[in-house]
């Protein structure tokens, strides 16, 4: 049994103020992701937004993100986007402008002011923050302080299943004051995973304040929306024996895997397709396209806003090990070889290894990646044709329930307080 946490807050100094329902009605939700590397955070938040707008309350959802690629995704009714000036992660606690020719401090100030102006004007009933309790470099703290002082916003920290190696997570949380931030500003912590696969609370010892607020939702399974996705204007097709898909996430550090795949030998009557990602370096993309021009069994495409449709057509998949990629692959039951990122974080390796232990996929360490290794895997692997079982993939059903409970509890608490005050 986990130890209950203390109520006090070294940052805020007291319990969060009472929830204040919106007299005008209409549930408003905001989701924040910093997006320093790749597009995984924003894809996860978009998936959550799509699930939340289906609630009977028909909430409005504002996605606040640092990935300009978000504008390319089709947005459902009730969802809109605020794109922050983008940054890129260069190392631990080292974030620099991705495009603007300004200093890091200027970029941070611009993002801090944009966040504060947007979210204090929007006044969300619920703010869901992805991964970093205070935002990147603490950029979200002024906004959190303002929203909590107003009393109308419930705050949720959303964590993926694996953050990094446990020792690295503990050091990062100590250095950034993350546990104190959770105590000061957050009502709940939603873990988008299955503790039977990986229990981040226990593995990383995040502490009692985090544990008592935590709810494991199960993994977020995007396959429910594949039927709505299309490829080239056509409905998504079922998998065939002829397509092997190579996906490298945003592509920023996926060039080595993509080039190994492009040089591999494919089984007879097999077509290879590389999804390069929007952040793949231009010189790598040129080399891949040049190789594809000399091979009749290989093609290269750029950024796809409908990865589920591509996956549904594939027989086998060679992929990096990001959260969204593995969820999509395992939920689909596709035979997969995961070549995870191991630097600067070991998150992908840990996740892939845990799924591999259950026989749900194969793992190849990136230091061992080569055209020959991929060729050998393709020669011995075939799709199972069965949907993977075991992990909890109910996250997209659980999150809307948690949201409703969170806002209802807040409203009930306020009503009870008003009744007590009236009786006095």
mmCIF file of C-alpha atoms in Angstrom:
data_model
loop_
_atom_site.group_PDB
_atom_site.id
_atom_site.type_symbol
_atom_site.label_atom_id
_atom_site.label_comp_id
_atom_site.label_asym_id
_atom_site.label_seq_id
_atom_site.Cartn_x
_atom_site.Cartn_y
_atom_site.Cartn_z
ATOM 1 C CA UNK A 1 0.000 0.000 0.000
ATOM 2 C CA UNK A 2 1.383 3.367 -0.928
ATOM 3 C CA UNK A 3 2.004 5.922 1.761
ATOM 4 C CA UNK A 4 -0.448 8.874 1.667
ATOM 5 C CA UNK A 5 1.095 12.224 0.978
ATOM 6 C CA UNK A 6 1.125 15.434 2.977
ATOM 7 C CA UNK A 7 -1.314 18.209 2.156
ATOM 8 C CA UNK A 8 1.020 21.160 2.516
ATOM 9 C CA UNK A 9 2.813 22.840 -0.393
ATOM 10 C CA UNK A 10 6.256 24.439 -0.246
ATOM 11 C CA UNK A 11 5.458 26.286 -3.472
ATOM 12 C CA UNK A 12 1.862 27.318 -3.040
ATOM 13 C CA UNK A 13 1.822 27.212 0.749
ATOM 14 C CA UNK A 14 -1.670 25.701 1.067
ATOM 15 C CA UNK A 15 -4.213 23.342 -0.415
ATOM 16 C CA UNK A 16 -5.574 24.317 -3.853
ATOM 17 C CA UNK A 17 -8.455 26.811 -3.692
ATOM 18 C CA UNK A 18 -12.007 25.533 -4.087
ATOM 19 C CA UNK A 19 -13.237 24.703 -7.548
ATOM 20 C CA UNK A 20 -15.359 27.478 -9.067
ATOM 21 C CA UNK A 21 -17.817 26.280 -11.756
ATOM 22 C CA UNK A 22 -18.282 28.455 -14.809
ATOM 23 C CA UNK A 23 -21.558 30.372 -14.448
ATOM 24 C CA UNK A 24 -21.832 30.538 -18.247
ATOM 25 C CA UNK A 25 -21.647 26.736 -18.569
ATOM 26 C CA UNK A 26 -19.673 24.840 -21.172
ATOM 27 C CA UNK A 27 -16.751 22.635 -20.167
ATOM 28 C CA UNK A 28 -13.358 23.939 -21.303
ATOM 29 C CA UNK A 29 -10.261 21.756 -21.396
ATOM 30 C CA UNK A 30 -6.686 22.685 -22.308
ATOM 31 C CA UNK A 31 -3.821 20.299 -23.049
ATOM 32 C CA UNK A 32 -0.201 21.475 -22.963
ATOM 33 C CA UNK A 33 2.855 19.771 -24.439
ATOM 34 C CA UNK A 34 6.291 21.320 -24.787
ATOM 35 C CA UNK A 35 7.420 19.245 -27.836
ATOM 36 C CA UNK A 36 11.175 19.558 -27.634
ATOM 37 C CA UNK A 37 11.867 16.422 -29.663
ATOM 38 C CA UNK A 38 9.689 14.639 -32.199
ATOM 39 C CA UNK A 39 5.907 14.831 -32.392
ATOM 40 C CA UNK A 40 4.960 12.109 -29.909
ATOM 41 C CA UNK A 41 3.681 14.432 -27.192
ATOM 42 C CA UNK A 42 1.389 16.357 -29.495
ATOM 43 C CA UNK A 43 0.073 13.197 -31.169
ATOM 44 C CA UNK A 44 -0.835 11.806 -27.743
ATOM 45 C CA UNK A 45 -2.594 15.018 -26.757
ATOM 46 C CA UNK A 46 -4.501 15.116 -30.027
ATOM 47 C CA UNK A 47 -5.693 11.569 -29.373
ATOM 48 C CA UNK A 48 -6.879 12.613 -25.912
ATOM 49 C CA UNK A 49 -8.661 15.652 -27.348
ATOM 50 C CA UNK A 50 -10.539 13.485 -29.840
ATOM 51 C CA UNK A 51 -11.714 11.238 -27.019
ATOM 52 C CA UNK A 52 -12.773 14.127 -24.772
ATOM 53 C CA UNK A 53 -14.870 16.044 -27.302
ATOM 54 C CA UNK A 54 -17.083 12.975 -27.601
ATOM 55 C CA UNK A 55 -18.409 13.488 -24.062
ATOM 56 C CA UNK A 56 -22.115 14.406 -23.722
ATOM 57 C CA UNK A 57 -21.023 17.779 -22.298
ATOM 58 C CA UNK A 58 -19.475 18.554 -25.700
ATOM 59 C CA UNK A 59 -16.411 20.302 -24.206
ATOM 60 C CA UNK A 60 -14.183 22.738 -26.013
ATOM 61 C CA UNK A 61 -10.565 21.575 -26.113
ATOM 62 C CA UNK A 62 -7.600 23.866 -26.720
ATOM 63 C CA UNK A 63 -4.337 22.169 -27.660
ATOM 64 C CA UNK A 64 -1.299 24.250 -26.691
ATOM 65 C CA UNK A 65 1.802 22.803 -28.313
ATOM 66 C CA UNK A 66 5.241 23.571 -29.637
ATOM 67 C CA UNK A 67 4.941 21.404 -32.761
ATOM 68 C CA UNK A 68 3.924 23.355 -35.842
ATOM 69 C CA UNK A 69 3.009 20.034 -37.512
ATOM 70 C CA UNK A 70 -0.119 19.933 -35.356
ATOM 71 C CA UNK A 71 -1.775 22.309 -37.822
ATOM 72 C CA UNK A 72 -1.564 19.592 -40.483
ATOM 73 C CA UNK A 73 -3.735 17.141 -38.546
ATOM 74 C CA UNK A 74 -7.500 17.140 -39.133
ATOM 75 C CA UNK A 75 -9.173 18.547 -36.025
ATOM 76 C CA UNK A 76 -12.598 17.411 -34.830
ATOM 77 C CA UNK A 77 -15.306 19.918 -34.017
ATOM 78 C CA UNK A 78 -14.688 21.502 -30.641
ATOM 79 C CA UNK A 79 -10.870 21.337 -30.870
ATOM 80 C CA UNK A 80 -8.532 24.178 -31.752
ATOM 81 C CA UNK A 81 -4.810 24.781 -31.604
ATOM 82 C CA UNK A 82 -2.399 27.353 -30.197
ATOM 83 C CA UNK A 83 1.123 26.745 -31.511
ATOM 84 C CA UNK A 84 3.998 28.074 -29.422
ATOM 85 C CA UNK A 85 7.291 29.124 -31.021
ATOM 86 C CA UNK A 86 9.105 25.828 -31.379
ATOM 87 C CA UNK A 87 12.178 24.651 -29.540
ATOM 88 C CA UNK A 88 14.570 21.747 -29.880
ATOM 89 C CA UNK A 89 16.203 19.688 -27.176
ATOM 90 C CA UNK A 90 19.989 19.605 -27.363
ATOM 91 C CA UNK A 91 20.686 17.951 -24.027
ATOM 92 C CA UNK A 92 19.421 17.715 -20.413
ATOM 93 C CA UNK A 93 17.761 21.033 -19.566
ATOM 94 C CA UNK A 94 19.172 22.505 -22.787
ATOM 95 C CA UNK A 95 16.446 23.744 -25.129
ATOM 96 C CA UNK A 96 17.099 26.120 -28.009
ATOM 97 C CA UNK A 97 14.982 27.718 -30.735
ATOM 98 C CA UNK A 98 14.190 25.328 -33.561
ATOM 99 C CA UNK A 99 13.529 28.055 -36.151
ATOM 100 C CA UNK A 100 13.680 31.579 -34.710
ATOM 101 C CA UNK A 101 17.054 33.331 -34.749
ATOM 102 C CA UNK A 102 16.800 34.510 -31.167
ATOM 103 C CA UNK A 103 18.436 33.559 -27.898
ATOM 104 C CA UNK A 104 17.116 30.792 -25.704
ATOM 105 C CA UNK A 105 16.151 33.318 -23.031
ATOM 106 C CA UNK A 106 14.173 35.391 -25.538
ATOM 107 C CA UNK A 107 12.337 32.300 -26.734
ATOM 108 C CA UNK A 108 11.512 31.266 -23.181
ATOM 109 C CA UNK A 109 10.143 34.705 -22.337
ATOM 110 C CA UNK A 110 7.990 34.648 -25.473
ATOM 111 C CA UNK A 111 6.580 31.238 -24.598
ATOM 112 C CA UNK A 112 5.991 32.162 -20.935
ATOM 113 C CA UNK A 113 4.017 35.263 -21.876
ATOM 114 C CA UNK A 114 2.062 33.478 -24.600
ATOM 115 C CA UNK A 115 1.072 30.660 -22.262
ATOM 116 C CA UNK A 116 -0.002 33.044 -19.518
ATOM 117 C CA UNK A 117 -2.050 35.259 -21.815
ATOM 118 C CA UNK A 118 -3.764 32.394 -23.630
ATOM 119 C CA UNK A 119 -4.625 30.144 -20.706
ATOM 120 C CA UNK A 120 -5.690 32.849 -18.267
ATOM 121 C CA UNK A 121 -8.005 34.218 -20.970
ATOM 122 C CA UNK A 122 -9.366 30.802 -21.914
ATOM 123 C CA UNK A 123 -9.831 29.866 -18.227
ATOM 124 C CA UNK A 124 -9.990 26.082 -18.672
ATOM 125 C CA UNK A 125 -11.914 24.030 -16.161
ATOM 126 C CA UNK A 126 -9.263 21.327 -16.580
ATOM 127 C CA UNK A 127 -5.646 21.748 -17.692
ATOM 128 C CA UNK A 128 -3.812 18.550 -18.644
ATOM 129 C CA UNK A 129 -0.035 18.993 -18.718
ATOM 130 C CA UNK A 130 2.116 16.486 -20.557
ATOM 131 C CA UNK A 131 5.125 15.045 -18.690
ATOM 132 C CA UNK A 132 6.765 18.169 -17.205
ATOM 133 C CA UNK A 133 4.917 19.507 -14.112
ATOM 134 C CA UNK A 134 6.263 23.043 -14.578
ATOM 135 C CA UNK A 135 6.618 22.921 -18.346
ATOM 136 C CA UNK A 136 9.963 23.052 -20.097
ATOM 137 C CA UNK A 137 12.442 25.220 -18.153
ATOM 138 C CA UNK A 138 9.629 26.146 -15.744
ATOM 139 C CA UNK A 139 7.754 28.096 -18.420
ATOM 140 C CA UNK A 140 4.328 26.984 -17.188
ATOM 141 C CA UNK A 141 4.669 27.885 -13.509
ATOM 142 C CA UNK A 142 3.398 31.504 -13.713
ATOM 143 C CA UNK A 143 0.304 30.263 -15.524
ATOM 144 C CA UNK A 144 -0.264 27.426 -13.058
ATOM 145 C CA UNK A 145 0.005 29.859 -10.152
ATOM 146 C CA UNK A 146 -2.507 32.207 -11.748
ATOM 147 C CA UNK A 147 -4.989 29.473 -12.637
ATOM 148 C CA UNK A 148 -4.824 27.925 -9.173
ATOM 149 C CA UNK A 149 -5.250 31.290 -7.501
ATOM 150 C CA UNK A 150 -8.446 31.832 -9.489
ATOM 151 C CA UNK A 151 -9.846 28.549 -8.229
ATOM 152 C CA UNK A 152 -11.620 27.556 -11.424
ATOM 153 C CA UNK A 153 -9.094 25.138 -12.895
ATOM 154 C CA UNK A 154 -8.377 21.547 -11.968
ATOM 155 C CA UNK A 155 -4.864 20.520 -13.053
ATOM 156 C CA UNK A 156 -3.773 17.078 -14.186
ATOM 157 C CA UNK A 157 -0.260 15.847 -14.925
ATOM 158 C CA UNK A 158 -0.259 13.273 -17.712
ATOM 159 C CA UNK A 159 2.645 10.818 -17.746
ATOM 160 C CA UNK A 160 3.505 8.235 -20.366
ATOM 161 C CA UNK A 161 4.280 4.738 -19.109
ATOM 162 C CA UNK A 162 8.092 5.104 -19.135
ATOM 163 C CA UNK A 163 9.910 8.393 -18.570
ATOM 164 C CA UNK A 164 13.566 7.310 -18.555
ATOM 165 C CA UNK A 165 15.901 5.105 -16.563
ATOM 166 C CA UNK A 166 14.723 5.268 -12.920
ATOM 167 C CA UNK A 167 17.926 6.859 -11.580
ATOM 168 C CA UNK A 168 17.754 9.556 -14.277
ATOM 169 C CA UNK A 169 14.098 10.271 -13.515
ATOM 170 C CA UNK A 170 14.737 10.605 -9.794
ATOM 171 C CA UNK A 171 17.612 13.002 -10.429
ATOM 172 C CA UNK A 172 15.593 15.080 -12.900
ATOM 173 C CA UNK A 173 12.618 15.297 -10.565
ATOM 174 C CA UNK A 174 14.911 16.325 -7.699
ATOM 175 C CA UNK A 175 16.660 18.957 -9.825
ATOM 176 C CA UNK A 176 13.449 20.471 -11.209
ATOM 177 C CA UNK A 177 11.363 20.269 -8.027
ATOM 178 C CA UNK A 178 8.743 18.199 -9.830
ATOM 179 C CA UNK A 179 7.314 16.437 -6.769
ATOM 180 C CA UNK A 180 6.853 19.790 -5.003
ATOM 181 C CA UNK A 181 5.180 21.144 -8.137
ATOM 182 C CA UNK A 182 2.740 18.214 -8.165
ATOM 183 C CA UNK A 183 1.916 18.882 -4.518
ATOM 184 C CA UNK A 184 1.407 22.590 -5.126
ATOM 185 C CA UNK A 185 -0.538 22.638 -8.365
ATOM 186 C CA UNK A 186 -2.006 19.255 -9.345
ATOM 187 C CA UNK A 187 -5.175 17.446 -8.389
ATOM 188 C CA UNK A 188 -4.425 14.183 -10.175
ATOM 189 C CA UNK A 189 -1.669 12.386 -12.097
ATOM 190 C CA UNK A 190 -2.821 10.235 -15.019
ATOM 191 C CA UNK A 191 -0.394 7.533 -16.116
ATOM 192 C CA UNK A 192 -1.125 6.421 -19.676
ATOM 193 C CA UNK A 193 -0.012 2.851 -19.165
ATOM 194 C CA UNK A 194 -0.534 -0.510 -17.514
ATOM 195 C CA UNK A 195 1.349 -1.079 -14.235
ATOM 196 C CA UNK A 196 1.512 -4.763 -15.145
ATOM 197 C CA UNK A 197 3.885 -3.750 -17.950
ATOM 198 C CA UNK A 198 5.697 -0.933 -16.149
ATOM 199 C CA UNK A 199 4.809 0.807 -12.876
ATOM 200 C CA UNK A 200 6.518 4.170 -13.154
ATOM 201 C CA UNK A 201 5.500 5.136 -9.608
ATOM 202 C CA UNK A 202 7.282 2.179 -8.050
ATOM 203 C CA UNK A 203 10.153 1.883 -10.543
ATOM 204 C CA UNK A 204 11.098 5.550 -10.264
ATOM 205 C CA UNK A 205 10.007 6.094 -6.647
ATOM 206 C CA UNK A 206 8.167 9.295 -7.475
ATOM 207 C CA UNK A 207 7.013 9.672 -3.880
ATOM 208 C CA UNK A 208 3.778 9.634 -1.885
ATOM 209 C CA UNK A 209 2.473 12.985 -3.136
ATOM 210 C CA UNK A 210 2.507 11.700 -6.696
ATOM 211 C CA UNK A 211 1.292 8.206 -5.819
ATOM 212 C CA UNK A 212 -1.789 9.313 -3.933
ATOM 213 C CA UNK A 213 -2.863 11.476 -6.866
ATOM 214 C CA UNK A 214 -2.083 8.832 -9.495
ATOM 215 C CA UNK A 215 -4.563 6.973 -11.685
ATOM 216 C CA UNK A 216 -3.381 4.370 -14.200
ATOM 217 C CA UNK A 217 -5.574 4.769 -17.257
ATOM 218 C CA UNK A 218 -4.268 1.941 -19.426
ATOM 219 C CA UNK A 219 -2.506 2.544 -22.733
ATOM 220 C CA UNK A 220 -4.029 4.892 -25.300
ATOM 221 C CA UNK A 221 -5.068 2.760 -28.280
ATOM 222 C CA UNK A 222 -5.492 4.841 -31.451
ATOM 223 C CA UNK A 223 -6.821 1.941 -33.521
ATOM 224 C CA UNK A 224 -10.418 2.980 -32.858
ATOM 225 C CA UNK A 225 -10.025 5.851 -35.291
ATOM 226 C CA UNK A 226 -8.289 3.929 -38.102
ATOM 227 C CA UNK A 227 -11.592 3.402 -39.906
ATOM 228 C CA UNK A 228 -11.934 7.182 -40.211
ATOM 229 C CA UNK A 229 -8.477 7.647 -41.624
ATOM 230 C CA UNK A 230 -7.817 7.449 -45.320
ATOM 231 C CA UNK A 231 -4.781 7.038 -47.504
ATOM 232 C CA UNK A 232 -4.818 8.949 -50.763
ATOM 233 C CA UNK A 233 -8.556 9.486 -50.449
ATOM 234 C CA UNK A 234 -9.295 5.775 -50.092
ATOM 235 C CA UNK A 235 -10.512 3.979 -46.964
ATOM 236 C CA UNK A 236 -7.891 2.211 -44.885
ATOM 237 C CA UNK A 237 -7.225 -1.310 -46.142
ATOM 238 C CA UNK A 238 -6.491 -4.453 -44.170
ATOM 239 C CA UNK A 239 -2.920 -5.751 -44.017
ATOM 240 C CA UNK A 240 -1.371 -7.777 -46.803
ATOM 241 C CA UNK A 241 1.765 -9.874 -47.095
ATOM 242 C CA UNK A 242 3.334 -7.332 -49.433
ATOM 243 C CA UNK A 243 4.086 -4.215 -47.382
ATOM 244 C CA UNK A 244 6.809 -3.674 -44.795
ATOM 245 C CA UNK A 245 6.568 -0.304 -43.095
ATOM 246 C CA UNK A 246 9.516 1.594 -41.623
ATOM 247 C CA UNK A 247 8.558 4.441 -39.290
ATOM 248 C CA UNK A 248 10.922 6.716 -37.392
ATOM 249 C CA UNK A 249 8.606 9.093 -35.546
ATOM 250 C CA UNK A 250 9.476 12.724 -36.150
ATOM 251 C CA UNK A 251 12.637 11.588 -37.937
ATOM 252 C CA UNK A 252 15.010 13.912 -36.109
ATOM 253 C CA UNK A 253 17.232 11.001 -35.044
ATOM 254 C CA UNK A 254 15.772 8.249 -37.220
ATOM 255 C CA UNK A 255 18.136 8.560 -40.169
ATOM 256 C CA UNK A 256 20.361 5.612 -39.256
ATOM 257 C CA UNK A 257 17.435 3.205 -38.950
ATOM 258 C CA UNK A 258 15.841 4.476 -42.164
ATOM 259 C CA UNK A 259 19.088 4.081 -44.112
ATOM 260 C CA UNK A 260 19.630 0.563 -42.765
ATOM 261 C CA UNK A 261 16.108 -0.329 -43.832
ATOM 262 C CA UNK A 262 16.642 1.212 -47.273
ATOM 263 C CA UNK A 263 19.737 -0.949 -47.793
ATOM 264 C CA UNK A 264 18.138 -4.183 -46.544
ATOM 265 C CA UNK A 265 16.954 -6.976 -48.841
ATOM 266 C CA UNK A 266 13.210 -7.510 -48.833
ATOM 267 C CA UNK A 267 11.566 -10.911 -49.308
ATOM 268 C CA UNK A 268 10.152 -11.653 -52.757
ATOM 269 C CA UNK A 269 6.930 -9.836 -53.636
ATOM 270 C CA UNK A 270 7.489 -7.414 -50.750
ATOM 271 C CA UNK A 271 7.375 -3.630 -50.951
ATOM 272 C CA UNK A 272 9.147 -1.414 -48.420
ATOM 273 C CA UNK A 273 7.797 1.992 -47.386
ATOM 274 C CA UNK A 274 9.721 4.511 -45.262
ATOM 275 C CA UNK A 275 7.806 7.275 -43.447
ATOM 276 C CA UNK A 276 10.567 9.837 -43.033
ATOM 277 C CA UNK A 277 8.974 12.182 -40.478
ATOM 278 C CA UNK A 278 8.844 15.989 -40.597
ATOM 279 C CA UNK A 279 12.119 16.563 -38.726
ATOM 280 C CA UNK A 280 14.374 14.229 -40.694
ATOM 281 C CA UNK A 281 17.531 16.076 -41.799
ATOM 282 C CA UNK A 282 17.369 17.107 -45.459
ATOM 283 C CA UNK A 283 20.581 15.323 -46.446
ATOM 284 C CA UNK A 284 19.295 12.021 -45.048
ATOM 285 C CA UNK A 285 15.986 12.436 -46.841
ATOM 286 C CA UNK A 286 17.835 13.068 -50.129
ATOM 287 C CA UNK A 287 19.899 9.880 -49.709
ATOM 288 C CA UNK A 288 16.797 7.815 -48.983
ATOM 289 C CA UNK A 289 14.945 9.157 -52.010
ATOM 290 C CA UNK A 290 17.971 8.553 -54.203
ATOM 291 C CA UNK A 291 18.135 4.921 -53.093
ATOM 292 C CA UNK A 292 14.392 4.515 -53.649
ATOM 293 C CA UNK A 293 14.796 5.750 -57.243
ATOM 294 C CA UNK A 294 17.145 2.836 -57.854
ATOM 295 C CA UNK A 295 14.906 0.225 -56.229
ATOM 296 C CA UNK A 296 11.523 -0.878 -57.554
ATOM 297 C CA UNK A 297 10.594 -2.354 -54.160
ATOM 298 C CA UNK A 298 11.174 0.762 -52.023
ATOM 299 C CA UNK A 299 9.398 4.089 -51.661
ATOM 300 C CA UNK A 300 9.721 7.033 -49.291
ATOM 301 C CA UNK A 301 6.979 9.294 -48.025
ATOM 302 C CA UNK A 302 7.116 12.268 -45.679
ATOM 303 C CA UNK A 303 5.052 13.162 -42.673
ATOM 304 C CA UNK A 304 1.743 11.298 -42.406
ATOM 305 C CA UNK A 305 -1.247 12.558 -40.432
ATOM 306 C CA UNK A 306 -2.879 9.122 -40.758
ATOM 307 C CA UNK A 307 -0.270 6.631 -39.521
ATOM 308 C CA UNK A 308 -2.974 4.173 -38.535
ATOM 309 C CA UNK A 309 -4.087 3.827 -42.125
ATOM 310 C CA UNK A 310 -0.550 3.019 -43.218
ATOM 311 C CA UNK A 311 -0.126 0.549 -40.379
ATOM 312 C CA UNK A 312 -3.379 -1.224 -41.225
ATOM 313 C CA UNK A 313 -2.012 -2.016 -44.716
ATOM 314 C CA UNK A 314 1.310 -3.337 -43.478
ATOM 315 C CA UNK A 315 2.266 -6.935 -42.905
ATOM 316 C CA UNK A 316 5.340 -6.161 -40.806
ATOM 317 C CA UNK A 317 6.797 -3.049 -39.205
ATOM 318 C CA UNK A 318 10.300 -1.823 -38.440
ATOM 319 C CA UNK A 319 10.047 1.103 -36.058
ATOM 320 C CA UNK A 320 11.599 3.208 -33.367
ATOM 321 C CA UNK A 321 10.098 2.711 -29.907
ATOM 322 C CA UNK A 322 8.097 5.844 -29.106
ATOM 323 C CA UNK A 323 4.964 5.573 -26.984
ATOM 324 C CA UNK A 324 2.497 6.146 -29.822
ATOM 325 C CA UNK A 325 4.299 3.845 -32.228
ATOM 326 C CA UNK A 326 4.389 0.894 -29.851
ATOM 327 C CA UNK A 327 0.778 1.393 -28.778
ATOM 328 C CA UNK A 328 -0.352 1.398 -32.402
ATOM 329 C CA UNK A 329 1.759 -1.597 -33.337
ATOM 330 C CA UNK A 330 0.908 -3.814 -30.367
ATOM 331 C CA UNK A 331 -2.793 -2.973 -30.436
ATOM 332 C CA UNK A 332 -2.896 -3.842 -34.142
ATOM 333 C CA UNK A 333 -1.229 -7.218 -33.634
ATOM 334 C CA UNK A 334 1.383 -6.533 -36.305
ATOM 335 C CA UNK A 335 4.701 -8.342 -36.261
ATOM 336 C CA UNK A 336 7.275 -5.691 -35.374
ATOM 337 C CA UNK A 337 10.979 -5.101 -34.960
ATOM 338 C CA UNK A 338 11.640 -2.180 -32.632
ATOM 339 C CA UNK A 339 14.958 -0.357 -32.888
ATOM 340 C CA UNK A 340 14.637 2.058 -29.959
ATOM 341 C CA UNK A 341 16.323 5.352 -29.260
ATOM 342 C CA UNK A 342 18.795 4.944 -26.387
ATOM 343 C CA UNK A 343 20.179 8.507 -26.166
ATOM 344 C CA UNK A 344 19.668 10.971 -24.552
ATOM 345 C CA UNK A 345 17.011 8.876 -22.777
ATOM 346 C CA UNK A 346 16.635 5.099 -22.443
ATOM 347 C CA UNK A 347 12.831 5.368 -22.316
ATOM 348 C CA UNK A 348 12.272 3.632 -25.657
ATOM 349 C CA UNK A 349 14.606 0.754 -24.850
ATOM 350 C CA UNK A 350 12.904 0.121 -21.505
ATOM 351 C CA UNK A 351 9.423 0.177 -23.054
ATOM 352 C CA UNK A 352 10.341 -2.046 -25.971
ATOM 353 C CA UNK A 353 12.086 -4.538 -23.680
ATOM 354 C CA UNK A 354 9.043 -4.845 -21.399
ATOM 355 C CA UNK A 355 6.755 -5.550 -24.359
ATOM 356 C CA UNK A 356 9.312 -7.956 -25.815
ATOM 357 C CA UNK A 357 9.328 -9.906 -22.555
ATOM 358 C CA UNK A 358 5.672 -10.689 -23.231
ATOM 359 C CA UNK A 359 6.392 -11.805 -26.761
ATOM 360 C CA UNK A 360 4.536 -8.864 -28.292
ATOM 361 C CA UNK A 361 7.411 -7.608 -30.459
ATOM 362 C CA UNK A 362 11.111 -8.060 -31.223
ATOM 363 C CA UNK A 363 13.858 -5.643 -30.162
ATOM 364 C CA UNK A 364 17.140 -4.777 -31.855
ATOM 365 C CA UNK A 365 19.542 -2.465 -30.027
ATOM 366 C CA UNK A 366 20.438 0.463 -32.323
ATOM 367 C CA UNK A 367 24.153 -0.280 -31.933
ATOM 368 C CA UNK A 368 23.428 -3.624 -33.615
ATOM 369 C CA UNK A 369 21.260 -2.182 -36.395
ATOM 370 C CA UNK A 370 22.451 -2.928 -39.911
ATOM 371 C CA UNK A 371 20.942 -3.763 -43.297
ATOM 372 C CA UNK A 372 21.876 -7.402 -42.690
ATOM 373 C CA UNK A 373 20.154 -7.526 -39.287
ATOM 374 C CA UNK A 374 16.943 -6.127 -40.760
ATOM 375 C CA UNK A 375 17.191 -8.512 -43.737
ATOM 376 C CA UNK A 376 17.496 -11.499 -41.401
ATOM 377 C CA UNK A 377 14.533 -10.379 -39.313
ATOM 378 C CA UNK A 378 12.372 -9.940 -42.417
ATOM 379 C CA UNK A 379 13.293 -13.417 -43.635
ATOM 380 C CA UNK A 380 12.197 -15.127 -40.448
ATOM 381 C CA UNK A 381 9.231 -12.962 -39.406
ATOM 382 C CA UNK A 382 5.639 -13.142 -40.545
ATOM 383 C CA UNK A 383 2.534 -11.387 -39.263
ATOM 384 C CA UNK A 384 0.595 -13.426 -36.698
ATOM 385 C CA UNK A 385 -2.804 -12.198 -37.808
ATOM 386 C CA UNK A 386 -3.849 -12.052 -34.145
ATOM 387 C CA UNK A 387 -4.581 -9.035 -31.990
ATOM 388 C CA UNK A 388 -2.165 -8.804 -29.103
ATOM 389 C CA UNK A 389 -3.656 -9.529 -25.702
ATOM 390 C CA UNK A 390 -2.459 -8.747 -22.209
ATOM 391 C CA UNK A 391 -1.780 -5.008 -21.857
ATOM 392 C CA UNK A 392 -4.616 -2.746 -20.777
ATOM 393 C CA UNK A 393 -5.558 -0.590 -23.779
ATOM 394 C CA UNK A 394 -8.656 1.056 -22.263
ATOM 395 C CA UNK A 395 -7.053 4.473 -21.724
ATOM 396 C CA UNK A 396 -9.256 6.349 -24.177
ATOM 397 C CA UNK A 397 -12.340 5.066 -22.368
ATOM 398 C CA UNK A 398 -10.971 5.752 -18.898
ATOM 399 C CA UNK A 399 -9.690 9.314 -19.436
ATOM 400 C CA UNK A 400 -13.126 10.834 -20.251
ATOM 401 C CA UNK A 401 -14.522 9.189 -17.095
ATOM 402 C CA UNK A 402 -11.708 10.622 -14.999
ATOM 403 C CA UNK A 403 -12.331 14.067 -16.476
ATOM 404 C CA UNK A 404 -16.034 13.933 -15.626
ATOM 405 C CA UNK A 405 -15.314 12.724 -12.088
ATOM 406 C CA UNK A 406 -12.733 15.449 -11.571
ATOM 407 C CA UNK A 407 -15.052 18.277 -12.601
ATOM 408 C CA UNK A 408 -18.030 16.782 -10.795
ATOM 409 C CA UNK A 409 -16.115 16.355 -7.540
ATOM 410 C CA UNK A 410 -14.963 19.957 -7.790
ATOM 411 C CA UNK A 411 -18.467 21.241 -8.425
ATOM 412 C CA UNK A 412 -19.925 19.169 -5.571
ATOM 413 C CA UNK A 413 -17.265 20.387 -3.162
ATOM 414 C CA UNK A 414 -18.051 24.005 -4.025
ATOM 415 C CA UNK A 415 -21.795 23.458 -3.624
ATOM 416 C CA UNK A 416 -21.280 21.852 -0.206
ATOM 417 C CA UNK A 417 -19.109 24.746 0.871
ATOM 418 C CA UNK A 418 -21.754 27.248 -0.229
ATOM 419 C CA UNK A 419 -24.420 25.334 1.717
ATOM 420 C CA UNK A 420 -22.297 25.319 4.880
ATOM 421 C CA UNK A 421 -21.616 29.040 4.488
ATOM 422 C CA UNK A 422 -25.349 29.738 4.066
ATOM 423 C CA UNK A 423 -26.160 27.724 7.189
ATOM 424 C CA UNK A 424 -23.640 29.730 9.222
#
